[in-house]
CSV table of C-alpha atoms and ligand atoms in Angstrom, one decimal:
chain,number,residue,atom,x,y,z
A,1,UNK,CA,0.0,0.0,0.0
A,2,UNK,CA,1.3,3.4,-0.9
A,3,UNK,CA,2.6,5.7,2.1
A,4,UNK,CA,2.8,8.3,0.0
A,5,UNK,CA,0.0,9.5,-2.3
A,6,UNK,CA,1.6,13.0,-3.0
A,7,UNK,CA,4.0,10.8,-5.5
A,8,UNK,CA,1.8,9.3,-8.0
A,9,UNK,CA,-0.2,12.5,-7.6
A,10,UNK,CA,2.5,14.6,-8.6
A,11,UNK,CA,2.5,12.6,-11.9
A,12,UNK,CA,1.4,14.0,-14.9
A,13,UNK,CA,-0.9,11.5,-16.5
A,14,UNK,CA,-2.4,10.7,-13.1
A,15,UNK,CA,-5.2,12.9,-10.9
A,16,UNK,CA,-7.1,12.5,-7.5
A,17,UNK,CA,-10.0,14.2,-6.4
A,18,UNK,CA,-12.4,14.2,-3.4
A,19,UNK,CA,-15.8,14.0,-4.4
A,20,UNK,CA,-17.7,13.2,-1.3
A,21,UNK,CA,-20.9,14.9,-1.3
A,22,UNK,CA,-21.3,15.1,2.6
A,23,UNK,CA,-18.0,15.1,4.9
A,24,UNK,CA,-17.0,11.7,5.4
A,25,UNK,CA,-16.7,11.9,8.9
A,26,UNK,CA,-20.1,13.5,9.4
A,27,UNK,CA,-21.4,10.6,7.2
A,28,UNK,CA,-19.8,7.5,9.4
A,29,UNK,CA,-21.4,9.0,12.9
A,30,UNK,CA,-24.8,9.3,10.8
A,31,UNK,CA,-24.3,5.8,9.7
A,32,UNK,CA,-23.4,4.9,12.8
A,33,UNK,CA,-26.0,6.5,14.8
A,34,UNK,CA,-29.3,5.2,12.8
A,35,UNK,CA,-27.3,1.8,13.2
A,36,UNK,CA,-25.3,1.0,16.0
A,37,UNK,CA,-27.1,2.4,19.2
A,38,UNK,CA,-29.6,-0.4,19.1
A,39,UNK,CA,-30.0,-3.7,18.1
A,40,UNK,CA,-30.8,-5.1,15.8
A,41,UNK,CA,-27.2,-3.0,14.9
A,42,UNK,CA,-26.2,-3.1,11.4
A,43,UNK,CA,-23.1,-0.6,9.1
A,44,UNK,CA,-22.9,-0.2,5.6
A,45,UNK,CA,-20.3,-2.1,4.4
A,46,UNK,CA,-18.0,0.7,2.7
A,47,UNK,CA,-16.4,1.8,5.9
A,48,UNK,CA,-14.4,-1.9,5.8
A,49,UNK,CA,-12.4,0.3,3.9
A,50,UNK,CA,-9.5,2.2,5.1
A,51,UNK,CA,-6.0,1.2,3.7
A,52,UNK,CA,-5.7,-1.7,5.7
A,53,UNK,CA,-9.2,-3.1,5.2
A,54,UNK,CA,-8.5,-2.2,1.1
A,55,UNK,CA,-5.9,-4.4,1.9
A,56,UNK,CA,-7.2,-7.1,3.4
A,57,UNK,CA,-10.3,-7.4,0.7
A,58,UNK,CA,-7.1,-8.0,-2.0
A,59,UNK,CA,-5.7,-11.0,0.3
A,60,UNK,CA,-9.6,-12.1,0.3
A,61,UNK,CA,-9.4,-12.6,-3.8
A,62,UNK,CA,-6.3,-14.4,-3.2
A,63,UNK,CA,-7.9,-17.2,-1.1
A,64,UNK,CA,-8.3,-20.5,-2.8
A,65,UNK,CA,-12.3,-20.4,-1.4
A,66,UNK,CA,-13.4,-16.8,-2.9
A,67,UNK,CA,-14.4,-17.7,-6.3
A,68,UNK,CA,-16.2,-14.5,-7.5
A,69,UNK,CA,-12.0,-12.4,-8.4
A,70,UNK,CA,-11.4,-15.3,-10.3
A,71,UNK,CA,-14.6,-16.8,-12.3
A,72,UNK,CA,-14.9,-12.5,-13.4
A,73,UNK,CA,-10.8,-12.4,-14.4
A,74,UNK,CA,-11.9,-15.1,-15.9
A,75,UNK,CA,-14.3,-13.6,-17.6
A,76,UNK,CA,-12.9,-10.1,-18.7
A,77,UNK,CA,-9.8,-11.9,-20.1
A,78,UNK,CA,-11.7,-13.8,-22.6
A,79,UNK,CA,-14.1,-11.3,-23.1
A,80,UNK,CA,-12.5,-7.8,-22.8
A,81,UNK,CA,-11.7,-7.6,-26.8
A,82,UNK,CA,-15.7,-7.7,-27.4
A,83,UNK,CA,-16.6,-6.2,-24.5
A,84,UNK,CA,-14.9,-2.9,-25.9
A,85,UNK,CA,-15.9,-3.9,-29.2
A,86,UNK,CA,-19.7,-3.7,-28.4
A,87,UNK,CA,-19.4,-0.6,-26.2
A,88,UNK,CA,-17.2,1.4,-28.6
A,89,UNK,CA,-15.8,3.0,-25.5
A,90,UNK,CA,-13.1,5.5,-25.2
A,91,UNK,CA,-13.2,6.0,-21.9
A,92,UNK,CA,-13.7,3.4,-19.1
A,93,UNK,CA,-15.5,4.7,-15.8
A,94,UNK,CA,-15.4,2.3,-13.0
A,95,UNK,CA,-17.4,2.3,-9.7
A,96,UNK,CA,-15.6,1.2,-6.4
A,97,UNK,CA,-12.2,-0.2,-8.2
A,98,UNK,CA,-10.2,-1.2,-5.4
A,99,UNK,CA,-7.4,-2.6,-6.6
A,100,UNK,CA,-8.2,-2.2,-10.6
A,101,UNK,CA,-6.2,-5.4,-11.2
A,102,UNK,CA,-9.2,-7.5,-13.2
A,103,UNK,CA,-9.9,-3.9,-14.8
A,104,UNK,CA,-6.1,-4.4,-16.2
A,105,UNK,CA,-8.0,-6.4,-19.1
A,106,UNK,CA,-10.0,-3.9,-19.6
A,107,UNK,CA,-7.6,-1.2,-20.0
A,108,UNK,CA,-5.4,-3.4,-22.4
A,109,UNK,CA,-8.5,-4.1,-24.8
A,110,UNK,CA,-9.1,0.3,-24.7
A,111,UNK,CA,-5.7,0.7,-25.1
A,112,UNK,CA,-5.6,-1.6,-28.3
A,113,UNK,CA,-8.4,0.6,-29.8
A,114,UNK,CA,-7.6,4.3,-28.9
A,115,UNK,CA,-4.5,6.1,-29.2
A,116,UNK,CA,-4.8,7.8,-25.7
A,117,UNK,CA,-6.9,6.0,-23.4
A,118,UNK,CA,-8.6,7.3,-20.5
A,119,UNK,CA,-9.5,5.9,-17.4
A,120,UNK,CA,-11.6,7.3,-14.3
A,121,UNK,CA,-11.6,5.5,-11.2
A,122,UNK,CA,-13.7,6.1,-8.1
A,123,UNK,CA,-13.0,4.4,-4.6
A,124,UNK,CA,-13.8,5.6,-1.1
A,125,UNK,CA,-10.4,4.5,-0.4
A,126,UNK,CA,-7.3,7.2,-1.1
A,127,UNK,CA,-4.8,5.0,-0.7
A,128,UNK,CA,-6.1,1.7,-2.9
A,129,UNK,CA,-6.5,4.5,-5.6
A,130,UNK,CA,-3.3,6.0,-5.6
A,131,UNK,CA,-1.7,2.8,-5.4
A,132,UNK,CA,-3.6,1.8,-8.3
A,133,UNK,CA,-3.0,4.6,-10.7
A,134,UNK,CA,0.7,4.3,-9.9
A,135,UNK,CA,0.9,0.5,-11.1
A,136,UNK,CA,-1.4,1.7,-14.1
A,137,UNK,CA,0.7,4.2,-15.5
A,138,UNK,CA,3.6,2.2,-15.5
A,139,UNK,CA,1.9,-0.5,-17.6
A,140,UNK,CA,0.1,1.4,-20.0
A,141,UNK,CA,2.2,4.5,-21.2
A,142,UNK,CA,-0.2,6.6,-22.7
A,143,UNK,CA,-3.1,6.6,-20.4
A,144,UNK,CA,-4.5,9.1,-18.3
A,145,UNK,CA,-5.7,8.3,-15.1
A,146,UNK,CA,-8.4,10.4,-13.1
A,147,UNK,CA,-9.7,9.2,-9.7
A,148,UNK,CA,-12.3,10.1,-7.8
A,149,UNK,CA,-12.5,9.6,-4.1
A,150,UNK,CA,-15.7,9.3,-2.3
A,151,UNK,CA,-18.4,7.3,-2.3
A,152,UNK,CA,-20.7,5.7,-5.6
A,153,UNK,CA,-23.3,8.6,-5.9
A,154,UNK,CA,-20.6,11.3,-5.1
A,155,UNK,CA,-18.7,10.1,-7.8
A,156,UNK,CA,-21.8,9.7,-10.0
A,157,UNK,CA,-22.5,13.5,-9.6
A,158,UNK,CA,-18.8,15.0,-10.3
A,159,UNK,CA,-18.1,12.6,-13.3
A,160,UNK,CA,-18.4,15.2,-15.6
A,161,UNK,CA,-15.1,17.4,-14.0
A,162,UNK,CA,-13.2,15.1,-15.1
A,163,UNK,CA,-15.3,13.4,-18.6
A,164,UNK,CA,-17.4,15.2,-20.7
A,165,UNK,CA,-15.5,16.2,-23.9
A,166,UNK,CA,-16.9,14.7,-27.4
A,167,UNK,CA,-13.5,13.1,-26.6
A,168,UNK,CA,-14.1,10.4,-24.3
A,169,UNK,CA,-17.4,9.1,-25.4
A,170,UNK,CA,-18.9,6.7,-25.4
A,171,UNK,CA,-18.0,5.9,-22.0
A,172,UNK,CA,-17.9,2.2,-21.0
A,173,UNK,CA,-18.9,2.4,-17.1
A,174,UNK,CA,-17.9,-0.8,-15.0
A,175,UNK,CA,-19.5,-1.9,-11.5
A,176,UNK,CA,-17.6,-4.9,-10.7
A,177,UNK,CA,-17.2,-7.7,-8.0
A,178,UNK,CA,-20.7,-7.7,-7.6
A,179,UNK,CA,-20.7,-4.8,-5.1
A,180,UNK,CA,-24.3,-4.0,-6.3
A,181,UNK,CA,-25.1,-7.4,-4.6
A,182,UNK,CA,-23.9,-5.1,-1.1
A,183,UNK,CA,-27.6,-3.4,-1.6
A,184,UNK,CA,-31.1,-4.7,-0.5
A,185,UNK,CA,-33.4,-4.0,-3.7
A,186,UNK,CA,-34.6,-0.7,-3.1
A,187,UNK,CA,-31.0,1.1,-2.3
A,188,UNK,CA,-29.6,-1.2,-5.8
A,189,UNK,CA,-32.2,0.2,-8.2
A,190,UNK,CA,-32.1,3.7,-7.1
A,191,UNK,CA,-28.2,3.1,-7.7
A,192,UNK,CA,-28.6,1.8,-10.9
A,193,UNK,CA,-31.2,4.7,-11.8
A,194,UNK,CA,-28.5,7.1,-10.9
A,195,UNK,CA,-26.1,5.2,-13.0
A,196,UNK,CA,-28.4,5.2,-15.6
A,197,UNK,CA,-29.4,9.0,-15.4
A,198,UNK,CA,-25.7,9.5,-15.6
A,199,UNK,CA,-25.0,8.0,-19.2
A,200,UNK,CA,-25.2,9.0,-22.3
A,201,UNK,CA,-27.3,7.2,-24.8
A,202,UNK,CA,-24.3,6.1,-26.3
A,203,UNK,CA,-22.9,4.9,-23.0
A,204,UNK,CA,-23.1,1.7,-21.5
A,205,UNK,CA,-22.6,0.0,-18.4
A,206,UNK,CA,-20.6,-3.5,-17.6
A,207,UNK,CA,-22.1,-5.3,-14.5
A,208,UNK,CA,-20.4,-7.9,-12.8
A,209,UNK,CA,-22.8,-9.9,-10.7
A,210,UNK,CA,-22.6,-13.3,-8.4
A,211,UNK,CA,-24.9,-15.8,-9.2
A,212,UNK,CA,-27.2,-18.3,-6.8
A,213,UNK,CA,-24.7,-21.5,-6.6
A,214,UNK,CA,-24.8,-24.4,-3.8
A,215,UNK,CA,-24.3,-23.1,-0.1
A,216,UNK,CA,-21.1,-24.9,0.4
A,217,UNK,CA,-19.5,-23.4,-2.6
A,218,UNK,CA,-21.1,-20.2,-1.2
A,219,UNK,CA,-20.7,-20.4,2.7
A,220,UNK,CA,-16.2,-21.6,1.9
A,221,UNK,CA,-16.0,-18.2,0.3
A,222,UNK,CA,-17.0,-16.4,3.0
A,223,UNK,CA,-15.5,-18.4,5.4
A,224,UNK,CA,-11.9,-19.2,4.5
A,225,UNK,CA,-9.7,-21.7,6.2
A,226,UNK,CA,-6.6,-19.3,6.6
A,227,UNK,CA,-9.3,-16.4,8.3
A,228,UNK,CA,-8.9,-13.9,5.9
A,229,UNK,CA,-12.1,-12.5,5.6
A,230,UNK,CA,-12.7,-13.1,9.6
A,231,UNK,CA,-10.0,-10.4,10.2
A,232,UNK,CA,-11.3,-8.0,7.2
A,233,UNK,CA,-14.8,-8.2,8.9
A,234,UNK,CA,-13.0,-7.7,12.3
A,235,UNK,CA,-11.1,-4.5,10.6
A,236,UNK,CA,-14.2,-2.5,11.1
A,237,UNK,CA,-14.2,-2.4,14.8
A,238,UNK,CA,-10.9,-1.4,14.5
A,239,UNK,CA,-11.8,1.5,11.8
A,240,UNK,CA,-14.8,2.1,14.6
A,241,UNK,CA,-12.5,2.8,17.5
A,242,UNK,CA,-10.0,5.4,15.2
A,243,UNK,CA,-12.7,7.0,14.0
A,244,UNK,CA,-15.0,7.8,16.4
A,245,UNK,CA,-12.8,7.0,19.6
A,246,UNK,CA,-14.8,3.8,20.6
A,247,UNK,CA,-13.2,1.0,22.9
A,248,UNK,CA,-14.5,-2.2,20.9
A,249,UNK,CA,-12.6,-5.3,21.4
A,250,UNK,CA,-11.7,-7.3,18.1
A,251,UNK,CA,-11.6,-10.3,20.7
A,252,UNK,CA,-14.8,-10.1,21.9
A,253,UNK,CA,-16.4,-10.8,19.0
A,254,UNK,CA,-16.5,-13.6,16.0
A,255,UNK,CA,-17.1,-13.3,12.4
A,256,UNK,CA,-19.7,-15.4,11.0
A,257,UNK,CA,-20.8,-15.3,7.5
A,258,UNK,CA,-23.9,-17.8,6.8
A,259,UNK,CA,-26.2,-18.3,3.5
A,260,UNK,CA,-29.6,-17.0,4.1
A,261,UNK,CA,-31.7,-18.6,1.8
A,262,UNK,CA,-34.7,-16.7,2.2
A,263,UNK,CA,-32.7,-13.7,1.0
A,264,UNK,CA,-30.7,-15.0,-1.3
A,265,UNK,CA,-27.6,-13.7,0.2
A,266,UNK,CA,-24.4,-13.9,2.4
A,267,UNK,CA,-24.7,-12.0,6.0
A,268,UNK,CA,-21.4,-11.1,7.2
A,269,UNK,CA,-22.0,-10.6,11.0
A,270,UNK,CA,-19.7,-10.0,13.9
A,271,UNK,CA,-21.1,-12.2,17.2
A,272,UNK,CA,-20.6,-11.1,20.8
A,273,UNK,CA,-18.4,-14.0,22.4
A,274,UNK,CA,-19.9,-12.7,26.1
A,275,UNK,CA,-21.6,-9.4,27.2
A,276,UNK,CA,-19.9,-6.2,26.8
A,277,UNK,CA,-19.7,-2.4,27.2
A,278,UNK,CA,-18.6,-0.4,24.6
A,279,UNK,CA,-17.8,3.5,24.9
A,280,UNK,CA,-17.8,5.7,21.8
A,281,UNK,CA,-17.1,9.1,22.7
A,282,UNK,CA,-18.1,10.5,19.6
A,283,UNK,CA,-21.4,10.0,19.5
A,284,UNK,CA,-21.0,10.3,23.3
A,285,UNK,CA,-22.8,6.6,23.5
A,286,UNK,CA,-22.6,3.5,25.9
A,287,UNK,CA,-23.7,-0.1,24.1
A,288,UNK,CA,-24.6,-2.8,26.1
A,289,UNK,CA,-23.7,-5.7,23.6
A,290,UNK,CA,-24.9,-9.2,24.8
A,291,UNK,CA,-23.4,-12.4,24.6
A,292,UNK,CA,-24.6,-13.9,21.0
A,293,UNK,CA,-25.4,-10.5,19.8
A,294,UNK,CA,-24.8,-9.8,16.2
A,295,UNK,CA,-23.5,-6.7,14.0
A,296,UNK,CA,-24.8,-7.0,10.5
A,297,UNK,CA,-21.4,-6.0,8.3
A,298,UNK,CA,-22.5,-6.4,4.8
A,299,UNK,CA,-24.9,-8.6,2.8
A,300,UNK,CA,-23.7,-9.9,-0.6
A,301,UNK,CA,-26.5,-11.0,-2.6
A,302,UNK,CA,-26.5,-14.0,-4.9
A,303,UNK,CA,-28.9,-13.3,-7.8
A,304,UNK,CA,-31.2,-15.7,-10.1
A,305,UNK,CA,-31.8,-14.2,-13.1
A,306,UNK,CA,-34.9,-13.1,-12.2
A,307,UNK,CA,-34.0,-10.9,-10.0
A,308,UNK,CA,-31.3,-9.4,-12.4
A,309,UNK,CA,-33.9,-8.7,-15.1
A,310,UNK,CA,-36.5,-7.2,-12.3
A,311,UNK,CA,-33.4,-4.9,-10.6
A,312,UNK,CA,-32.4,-3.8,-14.6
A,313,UNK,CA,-36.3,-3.4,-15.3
A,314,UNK,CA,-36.6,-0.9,-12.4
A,315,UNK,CA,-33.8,0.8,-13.0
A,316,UNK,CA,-34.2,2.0,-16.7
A,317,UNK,CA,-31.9,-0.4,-18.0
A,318,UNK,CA,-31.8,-3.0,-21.4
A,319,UNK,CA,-29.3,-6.1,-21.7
A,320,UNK,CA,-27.5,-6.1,-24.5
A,321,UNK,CA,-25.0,-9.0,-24.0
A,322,UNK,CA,-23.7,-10.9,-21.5
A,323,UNK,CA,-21.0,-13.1,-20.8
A,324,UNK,CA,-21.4,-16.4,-18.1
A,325,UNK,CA,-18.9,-18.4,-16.1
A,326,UNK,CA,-19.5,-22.3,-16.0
A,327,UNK,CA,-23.2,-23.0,-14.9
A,328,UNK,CA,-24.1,-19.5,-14.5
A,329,UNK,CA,-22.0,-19.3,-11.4
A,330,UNK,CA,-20.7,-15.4,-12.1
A,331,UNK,CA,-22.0,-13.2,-15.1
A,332,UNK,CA,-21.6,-10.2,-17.0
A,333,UNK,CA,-23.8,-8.2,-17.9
A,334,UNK,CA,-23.1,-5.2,-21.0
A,335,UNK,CA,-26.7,-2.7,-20.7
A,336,UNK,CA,-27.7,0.5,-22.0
A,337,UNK,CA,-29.9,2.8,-20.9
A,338,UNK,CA,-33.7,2.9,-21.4
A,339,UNK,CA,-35.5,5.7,-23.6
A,340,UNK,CA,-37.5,6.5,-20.5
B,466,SAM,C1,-15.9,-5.8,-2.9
B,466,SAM,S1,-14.6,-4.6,-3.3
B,466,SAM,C2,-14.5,-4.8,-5.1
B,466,SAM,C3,-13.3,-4.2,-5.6
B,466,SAM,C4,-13.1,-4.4,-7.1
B,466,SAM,N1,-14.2,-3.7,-7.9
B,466,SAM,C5,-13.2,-5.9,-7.5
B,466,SAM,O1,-14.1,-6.3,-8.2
B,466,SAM,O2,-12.3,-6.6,-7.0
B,466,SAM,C6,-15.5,-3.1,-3.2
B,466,SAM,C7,-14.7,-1.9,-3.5
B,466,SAM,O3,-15.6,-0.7,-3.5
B,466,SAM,C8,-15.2,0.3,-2.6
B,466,SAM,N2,-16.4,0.8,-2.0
B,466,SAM,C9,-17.2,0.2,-1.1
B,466,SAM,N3,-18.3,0.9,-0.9
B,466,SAM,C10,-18.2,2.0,-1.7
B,466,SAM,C11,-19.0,3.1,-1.9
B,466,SAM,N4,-20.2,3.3,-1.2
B,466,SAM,N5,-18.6,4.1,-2.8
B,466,SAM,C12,-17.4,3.9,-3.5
B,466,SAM,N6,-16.6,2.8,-3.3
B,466,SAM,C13,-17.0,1.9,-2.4
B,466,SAM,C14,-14.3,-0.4,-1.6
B,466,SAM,O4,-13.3,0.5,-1.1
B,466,SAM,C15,-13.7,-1.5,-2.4
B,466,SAM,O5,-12.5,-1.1,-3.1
């Protein structure tokens, strides 16, 4: 992880930006006020996220269980060639990068097609995308890299300082790792929508989503032997007590992350191991946690295709190919954007 984002910055083909709409900080103690004072206690899942937790998620797609990094490498490798192709893109806009190593083939594919690529990346993580953008530049010599930090909708609304020229369109926009899956339905069409009200009719949009497969297959990725993903999950109480000055102890609690059928989706929760007191001094606030009690960390839906073609329905948006892994176990989906 880069120490130092003032070096790539000061590079000439590379720029970051903050784009949060509301200050960051402000937004974690709302977040964590409407969910953490009572239970049923619940965060959304982006503040996992600071370097080390950006960090942690890249040793997750390492482990031999988590399928999804590797059945959509997979994917983009064999695919990125039409996947350009059928987008005509110029530019390539990508929502909550991370690491942007599967958007490598991506980038290779643009670069084979236009002289001077360009490539916008939006993270809530400085670090991941300076680190990024460094490794990008060095690969692919004439590319231009602009990132925006902050979160999806943030990014959505200051895309056009940094794209907007007759140059750079059509834009190819990419929602990978099938974060969307991170949303209950409601929250994931209104993101969509705003995706969607943010194209161009020319523009189109690659999604990468994670498909309903058996609950072993499932419940392993989740649950890896070496206990990667138990300390990433663990990470945010850790994030918690920098942040807002809380005294949470990572040892008093368990990661558990079980298929819930009923909702189609993984629950990442962190279990009390024995009742607690936790003090947050900002929001002022005492929790009385109780032995067995459970923090809901992030849900990662697994979709059937129904539920893909109802989400795309409600949000404006029309297939127009897609690309599968093995028995449906991981797709991707190439849209455009309704008339309406
Ligand atoms: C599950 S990882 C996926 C990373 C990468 N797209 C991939 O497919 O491997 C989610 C990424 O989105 C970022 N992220 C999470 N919530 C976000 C939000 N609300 N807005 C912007 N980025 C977010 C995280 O920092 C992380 O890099």
């Amino acid at each position: 992880m880069s120490a130092d984002p003032s070096s790539v910055s000061a590079l000439p083909r590379y720029s970051r930006r903050v784009v949060e709409e509301r200050d960051a900080h402000a937004e974690l103690l709302a977040d964590f006020r409407a969910g953490m004072l009572e239970a049923p206690r619940t965060l959304p899942p982006k503040y996992f996220y600071d370097a080390r937790g950006s960090q942690l998620f890249d040793a997750i797609c390492d482990t031999p269980e988590y399928y999804p990094t590797r059945l959509e490498a997979d994917l983009l490798e064999r695919h990125a060639d039409a996947i350009l192709e059928a987008s005509g893109a110029r530019t390539l806009f990508e929502l909550g990068s991370g690491t942007s190593r599967k958007t490598e083939y991506l980038l290779a594919a643009l670069e084979g097609r236009i002289a001077q690529p360009h490539y916008i990346a939006n993270d809530v993580c400085a670090e991941i995308l300076d680190e990024a953008g460094g490794r990008l530049l060095q690969r692919f010599g004439h590319l231009q890299v602009d990132s925006l930090c902050g979160d999806y909708a943030a990014a959505l609304a200051h895309l056009g300082d940094v794209s907007g020229s007759p140059a750079d369109g059509p834009r190819l926009f990419a929602f990978l790792g099938s974060s969307l899956g991170n949303f209950e339905d409601a929250e994931a069409a209104g993101l969509l929508q705003r995706i969607r009200e943010t194209m161009n009719p020319e523009d189109r949009l690659l999604l990468g989503l994670d498909r309903v497969k058996p609950r072993p297959v499932l419940e392993a990725a989740y649950n890896d032997a070496a206990g990667v993903t138990a300390a990433f999950n663990l990470n945010l109480l850790s994030v918690l007590n920098t942040e807002l000055g809380a005294d949470f102890d990572a040892d008093g609690f368990e990661h558990r992350a079980p298929f819930v059928e009923e909702h189609s989706r993984i629950e990442m929760h962190l279990v009390a191991r024995r009742d607690q007191v936790v003090h947050v001094s900002e929001p002022e606030a005492r929790l009385e946690i109780a032995e067995g009690e459970a923090i809901r960390t992030e849900i990662s839906r697994k979709f059937s295709r129904e539920a893909v073609d109802r989400l795309l329905a409600a949000a404006g948006l029309e297939h127009e190919t897609e690309w599968s892994a093995p028995e449906e176990w991981y797709s991707l989906f190439l849209l455009r954007p309704g008339a309406g």
